[in-house]
Amino acid sequence: MGSLQLVGFVGPSVNWWALLPQIILLGAALAVLLVSALAPQRASTVFTTVTTLCAALTSFVVALGLWSDVKADGPSSSIASAFGVDGFSIFFTVLILIGLATTALLSHGYLDREEMDPPEFHALLLCSAAGAIVMASANDLIVMFLGLEALSIGIYVMIAMHHRRSEARESAIKYFVLGAFSSAFLLYGIALTYGATGSTNLVHIRSYLDAVVFQDQHLLMAAMALLLVGLSFKVAAAPFHFWAPDVYQGAPSPVTGWMASIAKAAGFAALLRIFFAAFASHDVDWAPIVGALAVITLVIGSVMAILQTDIKRMLAFSSVSHAGYVLVAVHSASATGTSAALFYLFTYTLMVLGSFAIVGAMGPDDEHPLSRYTGLGRSRPVIAIGFTVLLLAQAGIPTTSGFIAKFQVIAAAVESESYFIAGVSMVTAVIGAFMYLRIVMAMYVVDEGEEGPRPIWHWTTSVVVLAAVGFTIIVGLVPQFLIEFARDAVPVLVRG
Amino acid sequence: MMQLLTAQSVASFPVLNALIIVPVVGALVVVLLPNSRPELMRPVGAIFAAIAGAFSLYVMAEFSVQDPGFQLQSIQSWIPSLGINWHVGVDGISLWLVVLTGLITPIVLIAVDPHHDPKPYTAWLLLLQAGSFGAFLALDLFLFFVMFEIVLVPMYMLIGGWGYDDRRYAATKFFLYTMAGSALMLVAIISVATLSSGGQDITFNVIELAQRQALSTNTARLCFLAFVLAFVIKVPVVPVHTWLPDAHTQAPTAGSVVLAAVMLKLGTYGLLRFGLYLFPEASVWAAPTLATLGVIGVIYGAIVATMQKDLKRLVAYSSVAHMGFIVLGIFAFTTQSLEGGVLQMINHGLSTGALFLMVGMLYERRKTRAISELSGIQSAAPIFAGFFTVAMLSSIGVPGLNGFVGEFLVLIGSYETRRWWTVIAATGVILAALYLLWAYQRVFHGEPTADDEKTADLSLKEGLVLTPFLVGIVFLGVYPKPLLERIEPAVNNLISHLEDHSDYVQPDPGAPVVVERDHGSKDDH
């Protein structure tokens, strides 16, 4: 009887080519696990790192191929419109792959130093990256949720893998409990969206909302609120940011970088796809709330950052305030705003990965006092100037990518006539700058005869820092190419 | 970068781009010099700064005297999708500031020994020169903002890295104050460009935005206030001046000199170029308030300077007073007052720059700047005292020296439109004589102690370094015509722009003053 039903079942057409990037990553994850399980001795760090890098590179090439397809034939979607292939998904795929390669390089020295198991770490990292790509590309809320869980579960375990440190386990539990909690919000929001619109598919939701005028839209409003809360947890927007400083501080530094950059970027990808693309016709309902969240996030992130004494906690709060800037761009609910958000996320990802690369290399993860950086400008001038560039970029000082990113965010806010929010974001930028200056000051202002630290430096860290700093300055001087990339990457919902 | 140098169409050599690029290249070269040769850093840096200085003199030579508009312009597309161009040009208002920047930096590099880490010191000073050139030359609001903000980083590093005991506090305060001022300016810049576009392509071109005048009155006033906030902090105008004494006192001598001579001018220059030019109506609307603040600065700076125990802090507060004069001149809107304001920017750069250099030299010899610990230096170091006297008299505004010409023009120009402001500001000249002469008397006259007697006189190198300042001070005092005849067309152009776009009309110089004087004398009878 079961066989009879199966005969009648026609599966949706699958564009395997579009799924190839994440399939490659998952395949590499399996390969790493299999080889390490079957091989007579434990797989070496070199093997796992090289595998991950190769997977990222292959995936990257495929993504570029998809990009030229989208350029030629326009956006499309696959598997019954559940999976979108547009500039947006490829933009995030590229970003996530860059983050993946960077994190793999950073973990290389770290895993050896901290005697952690490389195959498991890399397999989880690859799964997590695949989940992030799914999340950014999903045109269906359920698929998006699956991507989110794949991303998050990988991170929970990667944090906890540092089993000799109780702080790491504490962080993992904290992140897990709050993450599960926020997932529940998100799921409830998905359920209510289904109740309000009759579908979980964003393409259907969009066309339904465009066509129907609600007499009573409480259900939809509740759905939007719950979705926003769930995703705000993921991107660490205030007042849902409380986990961020503790978890960032306790997690191994490469994982912190991964969380602060890619987990946040994927969260924003989902936010933009749901709110900007699917709920576009209801932007008068959600934009003010996003604007309020943005203001709260900016203020809390920048003010709390200057009260911290631990570098990782400082950077955690600074990443909260960066979420605020992206929210300002999302708030404007326009194509300009969305491309500003994308530009911001791209440049921010490289800044934050470079920063955490340096933080991780400066010494063990138990604590990161500011005093560890005293005199770095004299003992290791190249690292210090690199860190300075990354910090000033985060403060939004001109000739760095951070300034161009902030400029576009402010321009989007001004264009949507949100002058108050634009003003708040610039004032909080000044407050935040104080925190970055404290670190710069520690590195450069030393008393006579004081000697700086000489951290042990793995060459992979140098590669990452050099690339991040180079990218930050190049985009700061000639940003045109990235602006165009971000403009072409505004999400489009197409029935496939 | 190469594109900027080569892709010129009509104009011959893109000298303004070269002005900005040469110091940057110099900084890179210095960074690449081997650490084992610390003695090479400053000479190499000084050569690059001097090349830029030579280019600035070339700009002066190429500058056509009677042309009121922007000259030697160069436009390159920079970020086309945001409507941003690399657009530089020079006019009579910016010309002399460019020359000043070009000449001060090499002199400072030669004059002041940083004592440690010469490589970053030289590189930061060169970047400071490039950024200052950029800010004075920019004709694109985005480019201006980039340059206006980027100069903070080198100055911050100079104060933090080579400053005195309280340098952490002073450097951070300097950076945050200025950044806070410019924060809202960025919003205003974007608002002006967006709201002026009127459906067309967005542009940040200053000339075009000034011609369009597309903002409504209230919007323009709000944007003007955001610009003014950035500039009055930079000038600095009382009550937002508190960063200046700290920054000046804690900064190394080179930092103080460049800060006083060049960076403070970014504020007054910004008021002229972006305040008056972009927002004529709003400038006229706000002029009484800003002129009042300028006069308060003159009096307050002078009074506080009188109380100072530290010689460097005294000179810093005298800056507040001098810059107040310039603000008054700018917001009096007459040909003479604006000319005087622009000229006074140069004068202040020369006299205060020289004073800071000499206070630095004194500190090198005595390791103190406290006025009470010094006395009778004149007998031990007569030549030094002579140089100091000239710079001080220039700062006071004694006739025959440059300070007099500038202050006189400001006062005579302001008298027509802002009579009572001018009367009060004129007393500031007397106060300047009071605090500077009193300080001079305590430090240079009197009985020298044993330490004072050992104070060495100027070395040949120090004398050579100070000579350009003194030549400038005397030359401009005797024969300011070469400057004024280049400043005047641009200033007149600005005033007629003001008259075109607001209800302000410049009083006919001469006639109304005479008539009013007659009224006054009748009342007295």
CSV table of C-alpha atoms in Angstrom, one decimal, chain A residues 182-445:
chain,number,residue,atom,x,y,z
A,182,SER,CA,15.2,32.1,20.9
A,183,SER,CA,14.6,29.2,18.4
A,184,ALA,CA,11.3,28.6,20.2
A,185,PHE,CA,10.4,32.2,19.6
A,186,LEU,CA,11.3,31.9,16.0
A,187,LEU,CA,9.3,28.7,15.6
A,188,TYR,CA,6.3,30.2,17.2
A,189,GLY,CA,6.6,33.1,14.9
A,190,ILE,CA,6.8,30.8,11.9
A,191,ALA,CA,3.7,29.0,13.1
A,192,LEU,CA,1.8,32.3,13.5
A,193,THR,CA,3.0,33.5,10.1
A,194,TYR,CA,1.5,30.3,8.7
A,195,GLY,CA,-1.7,31.0,10.5
A,196,ALA,CA,-1.9,34.5,9.2
A,197,THR,CA,-0.9,33.9,5.6
A,198,GLY,CA,-1.5,30.2,5.0
A,199,SER,CA,2.1,29.4,4.0
A,200,THR,CA,5.6,29.2,5.2
A,201,ASN,CA,7.0,29.9,1.8
A,202,LEU,CA,8.3,33.5,1.5
A,203,VAL,CA,7.3,33.7,-2.1
A,204,HIS,CA,3.7,32.8,-1.3
A,205,ILE,CA,3.7,35.0,1.8
A,206,ARG,CA,4.8,37.9,-0.3
A,207,SER,CA,2.2,37.5,-3.0
A,208,TYR,CA,-0.5,36.8,-0.3
A,209,LEU,CA,0.3,40.0,1.6
A,210,ASP,CA,0.5,42.1,-1.5
A,211,ALA,CA,-3.0,40.9,-2.6
A,212,VAL,CA,-4.9,40.8,0.7
A,213,VAL,CA,-5.8,43.6,3.0
A,214,PHE,CA,-6.3,42.4,6.5
A,215,GLN,CA,-9.3,43.5,8.5
A,216,ASP,CA,-7.6,42.5,11.7
A,217,GLN,CA,-3.8,41.9,11.4
A,218,HIS,CA,-3.1,41.0,15.1
A,219,LEU,CA,-2.0,37.5,14.1
A,220,LEU,CA,0.5,38.8,11.5
A,221,MET,CA,1.8,41.5,13.9
A,222,ALA,CA,2.4,38.9,16.6
A,223,ALA,CA,4.1,36.7,14.1
A,224,MET,CA,6.4,39.5,13.0
A,225,ALA,CA,7.2,40.4,16.6
A,226,LEU,CA,8.1,36.8,17.5
A,227,LEU,CA,10.3,36.4,14.3
A,228,LEU,CA,12.0,39.7,15.1
A,229,VAL,CA,12.7,38.6,18.7
A,230,GLY,CA,14.1,35.2,17.6
A,231,LEU,CA,16.4,36.7,15.1
A,232,SER,CA,17.4,39.6,17.4
A,233,PHE,CA,18.8,36.9,19.7
A,234,LYS,CA,20.9,35.5,16.9
A,235,VAL,CA,22.3,38.8,15.8
A,236,ALA,CA,22.8,40.0,19.4
A,237,ALA,CA,20.7,43.1,19.1
A,238,ALA,CA,19.8,44.8,22.4
A,239,PRO,CA,17.8,44.0,24.5
A,240,PHE,CA,18.4,40.4,23.5
A,241,HIS,CA,22.2,40.7,23.7
A,242,PHE,CA,22.8,39.5,27.2
A,243,TRP,CA,24.4,36.3,26.2
A,244,ALA,CA,26.9,37.8,23.9
A,245,PRO,CA,29.6,39.2,26.2
A,246,ASP,CA,29.7,36.1,28.4
A,247,VAL,CA,29.7,33.7,25.5
A,248,TYR,CA,32.2,35.6,23.4
A,249,GLN,CA,34.5,35.8,26.4
A,250,GLY,CA,34.3,32.1,27.3
A,251,ALA,CA,34.4,30.6,23.8
A,252,PRO,CA,37.7,29.7,22.0
A,253,SER,CA,38.8,32.8,20.1
A,254,PRO,CA,38.4,31.4,16.6
A,255,VAL,CA,34.9,30.3,17.5
A,256,THR,CA,34.2,33.8,18.9
A,257,GLY,CA,35.3,35.3,15.6
A,258,TRP,CA,33.0,32.8,13.7
A,259,MET,CA,30.0,33.7,16.0
A,260,ALA,CA,30.6,37.4,15.8
A,261,SER,CA,30.9,37.5,12.1
A,262,ILE,CA,29.1,34.6,10.3
A,263,ALA,CA,26.4,33.7,12.8
A,264,LYS,CA,25.5,37.4,12.9
A,265,ALA,CA,25.6,37.8,9.1
A,266,ALA,CA,23.4,34.7,8.6
A,267,GLY,CA,21.0,36.1,11.2
A,268,PHE,CA,20.8,39.3,9.3
A,269,ALA,CA,20.4,37.5,6.0
A,270,ALA,CA,17.3,35.8,7.4
A,271,LEU,CA,16.1,39.1,8.9
A,272,LEU,CA,16.4,40.8,5.5
A,273,ARG,CA,14.9,38.0,3.5
A,274,ILE,CA,11.9,37.8,5.8
A,275,PHE,CA,11.2,41.4,6.6
A,276,PHE,CA,12.6,43.4,3.6
A,277,ALA,CA,11.6,40.8,0.9
A,278,ALA,CA,8.6,38.9,2.2
A,279,PHE,CA,6.9,41.5,4.5
A,280,ALA,CA,7.7,44.4,2.2
A,281,SER,CA,4.1,45.5,1.9
A,282,HIS,CA,3.9,45.8,5.7
A,283,ASP,CA,7.0,47.9,6.2
A,284,VAL,CA,5.1,50.6,8.1
A,285,ASP,CA,4.4,47.9,10.7
A,286,TRP,CA,7.8,46.6,11.3
A,287,ALA,CA,10.2,49.4,10.3
A,288,PRO,CA,9.5,51.5,13.4
A,289,ILE,CA,10.1,48.6,15.7
A,290,VAL,CA,13.4,47.8,13.9
A,291,GLY,CA,14.3,51.5,14.3
A,292,ALA,CA,13.6,51.4,18.0
A,293,LEU,CA,15.7,48.2,18.3
A,294,ALA,CA,18.5,49.9,16.4
A,295,VAL,CA,18.6,52.9,18.7
A,296,ILE,CA,18.6,50.7,21.8
A,297,THR,CA,21.2,48.5,20.4
A,298,LEU,CA,23.5,51.3,19.4
A,299,VAL,CA,23.2,53.0,22.8
A,300,ILE,CA,23.7,49.9,24.9
A,301,GLY,CA,26.4,48.5,22.7
A,302,SER,CA,28.5,51.6,22.7
A,303,VAL,CA,28.0,52.7,26.3
A,304,MET,CA,28.5,49.2,27.7
A,305,ALA,CA,31.6,48.7,25.6
A,306,ILE,CA,33.5,51.6,27.3
A,307,LEU,CA,32.8,50.1,30.7
A,308,GLN,CA,34.6,46.8,30.0
A,309,THR,CA,38.1,45.9,31.0
A,310,ASP,CA,38.4,42.6,29.1
A,311,ILE,CA,39.2,43.0,25.4
A,312,LYS,CA,36.9,40.2,24.4
A,313,ARG,CA,34.0,41.7,26.3
A,314,MET,CA,34.8,45.1,24.7
A,315,LEU,CA,34.7,43.6,21.3
A,316,ALA,CA,31.5,41.7,22.2
A,317,PHE,CA,29.7,44.9,23.0
A,318,SER,CA,31.2,46.6,20.0
A,319,SER,CA,29.7,43.8,17.9
A,320,VAL,CA,26.4,44.5,19.6
A,321,SER,CA,26.7,48.1,18.5
A,322,HIS,CA,27.6,47.0,15.0
A,323,ALA,CA,24.4,45.0,14.9
A,324,GLY,CA,22.7,48.4,15.7
A,325,TYR,CA,24.2,50.0,12.5
A,326,VAL,CA,23.0,47.1,10.4
A,327,LEU,CA,19.6,47.5,12.0
A,328,VAL,CA,19.6,51.2,11.1
A,329,ALA,CA,20.1,50.2,7.5
A,330,VAL,CA,17.3,47.5,7.7
A,331,HIS,CA,15.0,50.0,9.3
A,332,SER,CA,15.1,52.2,6.1
A,333,ALA,CA,13.2,49.4,4.3
A,334,SER,CA,14.6,50.4,0.9
A,335,ALA,CA,16.9,48.9,-1.7
A,336,THR,CA,19.6,51.5,-0.7
A,337,GLY,CA,19.2,50.4,2.9
A,338,THR,CA,19.5,46.8,2.2
A,339,SER,CA,22.6,47.2,0.1
A,340,ALA,CA,24.1,49.4,2.8
A,341,ALA,CA,23.4,46.6,5.3
A,342,LEU,CA,25.0,44.0,3.0
A,343,PHE,CA,28.1,46.2,2.5
A,344,TYR,CA,28.3,46.8,6.2
A,345,LEU,CA,28.1,43.0,7.0
A,346,PHE,CA,30.8,42.2,4.4
A,347,THR,CA,33.3,44.8,5.7
A,348,TYR,CA,32.4,44.2,9.3
A,349,THR,CA,33.0,40.4,8.9
A,350,LEU,CA,36.5,40.9,7.8
A,351,MET,CA,37.2,43.5,10.5
A,352,VAL,CA,35.9,41.4,13.2
A,353,LEU,CA,37.7,38.2,12.0
A,354,GLY,CA,41.0,40.1,11.8
A,355,SER,CA,40.4,41.5,15.3
A,356,PHE,CA,39.7,38.2,16.9
A,357,ALA,CA,42.6,36.7,15.0
A,358,ILE,CA,44.9,39.1,16.8
A,359,VAL,CA,43.1,38.7,20.2
A,360,GLY,CA,43.3,35.0,19.9
A,361,ALA,CA,47.0,35.0,19.1
A,362,MET,CA,47.9,37.4,21.9
A,363,GLY,CA,47.7,34.7,24.6
A,364,PRO,CA,45.6,32.1,26.3
A,365,ASP,CA,41.8,32.5,26.4
A,366,ASP,CA,41.5,32.6,30.2
A,367,GLU,CA,41.3,36.3,30.3
A,368,HIS,CA,42.2,39.1,27.9
A,369,PRO,CA,43.2,42.1,30.0
A,370,LEU,CA,44.0,45.4,28.3
A,371,SER,CA,47.4,45.3,29.9
A,372,ARG,CA,48.4,42.5,27.6
A,373,TYR,CA,48.6,45.0,24.8
A,374,THR,CA,50.8,47.5,26.6
A,375,GLY,CA,53.6,48.5,24.4
A,376,LEU,CA,52.7,46.3,21.5
A,377,GLY,CA,53.3,49.3,19.2
A,378,ARG,CA,57.0,49.1,20.1
A,379,SER,CA,57.6,45.3,20.4
A,380,ARG,CA,55.5,44.2,17.4
A,381,PRO,CA,54.9,47.3,15.3
A,382,VAL,CA,53.4,45.5,12.3
A,383,ILE,CA,50.8,43.7,14.4
A,384,ALA,CA,50.0,46.9,16.3
A,385,ILE,CA,49.5,49.0,13.2
A,386,GLY,CA,47.3,46.2,11.7
A,387,PHE,CA,45.2,46.1,14.9
A,388,THR,CA,45.0,49.8,14.9
A,389,VAL,CA,43.7,49.9,11.3
A,390,LEU,CA,41.0,47.3,12.2
A,391,LEU,CA,40.0,49.1,15.4
A,392,LEU,CA,39.8,52.5,13.6
A,393,ALA,CA,37.8,50.9,10.9
A,394,GLN,CA,35.3,49.7,13.5
A,395,ALA,CA,35.2,53.2,14.9
A,396,GLY,CA,34.4,54.4,11.3
A,397,ILE,CA,37.4,56.5,10.7
A,398,PRO,CA,37.9,57.5,7.0
A,399,THR,CA,40.1,55.7,4.5
A,400,THR,CA,38.9,52.4,6.0
A,401,SER,CA,36.0,50.2,4.9
A,402,GLY,CA,34.2,50.9,8.1
A,403,PHE,CA,33.8,54.6,7.2
A,404,ILE,CA,32.3,53.8,3.8
A,405,ALA,CA,30.0,51.3,5.5
A,406,LYS,CA,28.8,53.8,8.1
A,407,PHE,CA,28.5,56.5,5.4
A,408,GLN,CA,26.1,54.3,3.4
A,409,VAL,CA,24.1,53.4,6.5
A,410,ILE,CA,23.7,57.1,7.4
A,411,ALA,CA,22.8,57.8,3.8
A,412,ALA,CA,20.1,55.2,3.9
A,413,ALA,CA,18.7,56.6,7.1
A,414,VAL,CA,18.7,60.1,5.7
A,415,GLU,CA,17.1,59.0,2.5
A,416,SER,CA,14.2,57.5,4.5
A,417,GLU,CA,14.1,60.8,6.5
A,418,SER,CA,15.1,59.1,9.8
A,419,TYR,CA,17.3,62.0,10.8
A,420,PHE,CA,17.0,61.2,14.5
A,421,ILE,CA,18.3,57.7,14.0
A,422,ALA,CA,21.1,59.0,11.8
A,423,GLY,CA,22.1,61.4,14.5
A,424,VAL,CA,22.0,58.7,17.2
A,425,SER,CA,24.2,56.4,15.2
A,426,MET,CA,26.8,59.1,14.7
A,427,VAL,CA,26.8,60.1,18.3
A,428,THR,CA,27.1,56.5,19.5
A,429,ALA,CA,30.0,56.1,17.0
A,430,VAL,CA,31.8,58.8,19.0
A,431,ILE,CA,31.1,57.0,22.3
A,432,GLY,CA,32.2,53.7,20.8
A,433,ALA,CA,35.4,55.3,19.5
A,434,PHE,CA,36.5,55.9,23.1
A,435,MET,CA,36.7,52.2,23.6
A,436,TYR,CA,38.7,51.6,20.5
A,437,LEU,CA,41.0,54.4,21.4
A,438,ARG,CA,41.7,52.8,24.8
A,439,ILE,CA,43.1,49.8,23.1
A,440,VAL,CA,45.1,51.9,20.6
A,441,MET,CA,46.3,54.0,23.5
A,442,ALA,CA,47.5,50.9,25.4
A,443,MET,CA,49.5,49.7,22.4
A,444,TYR,CA,51.2,53.0,21.7
A,445,VAL,CA,51.4,55.2,24.8
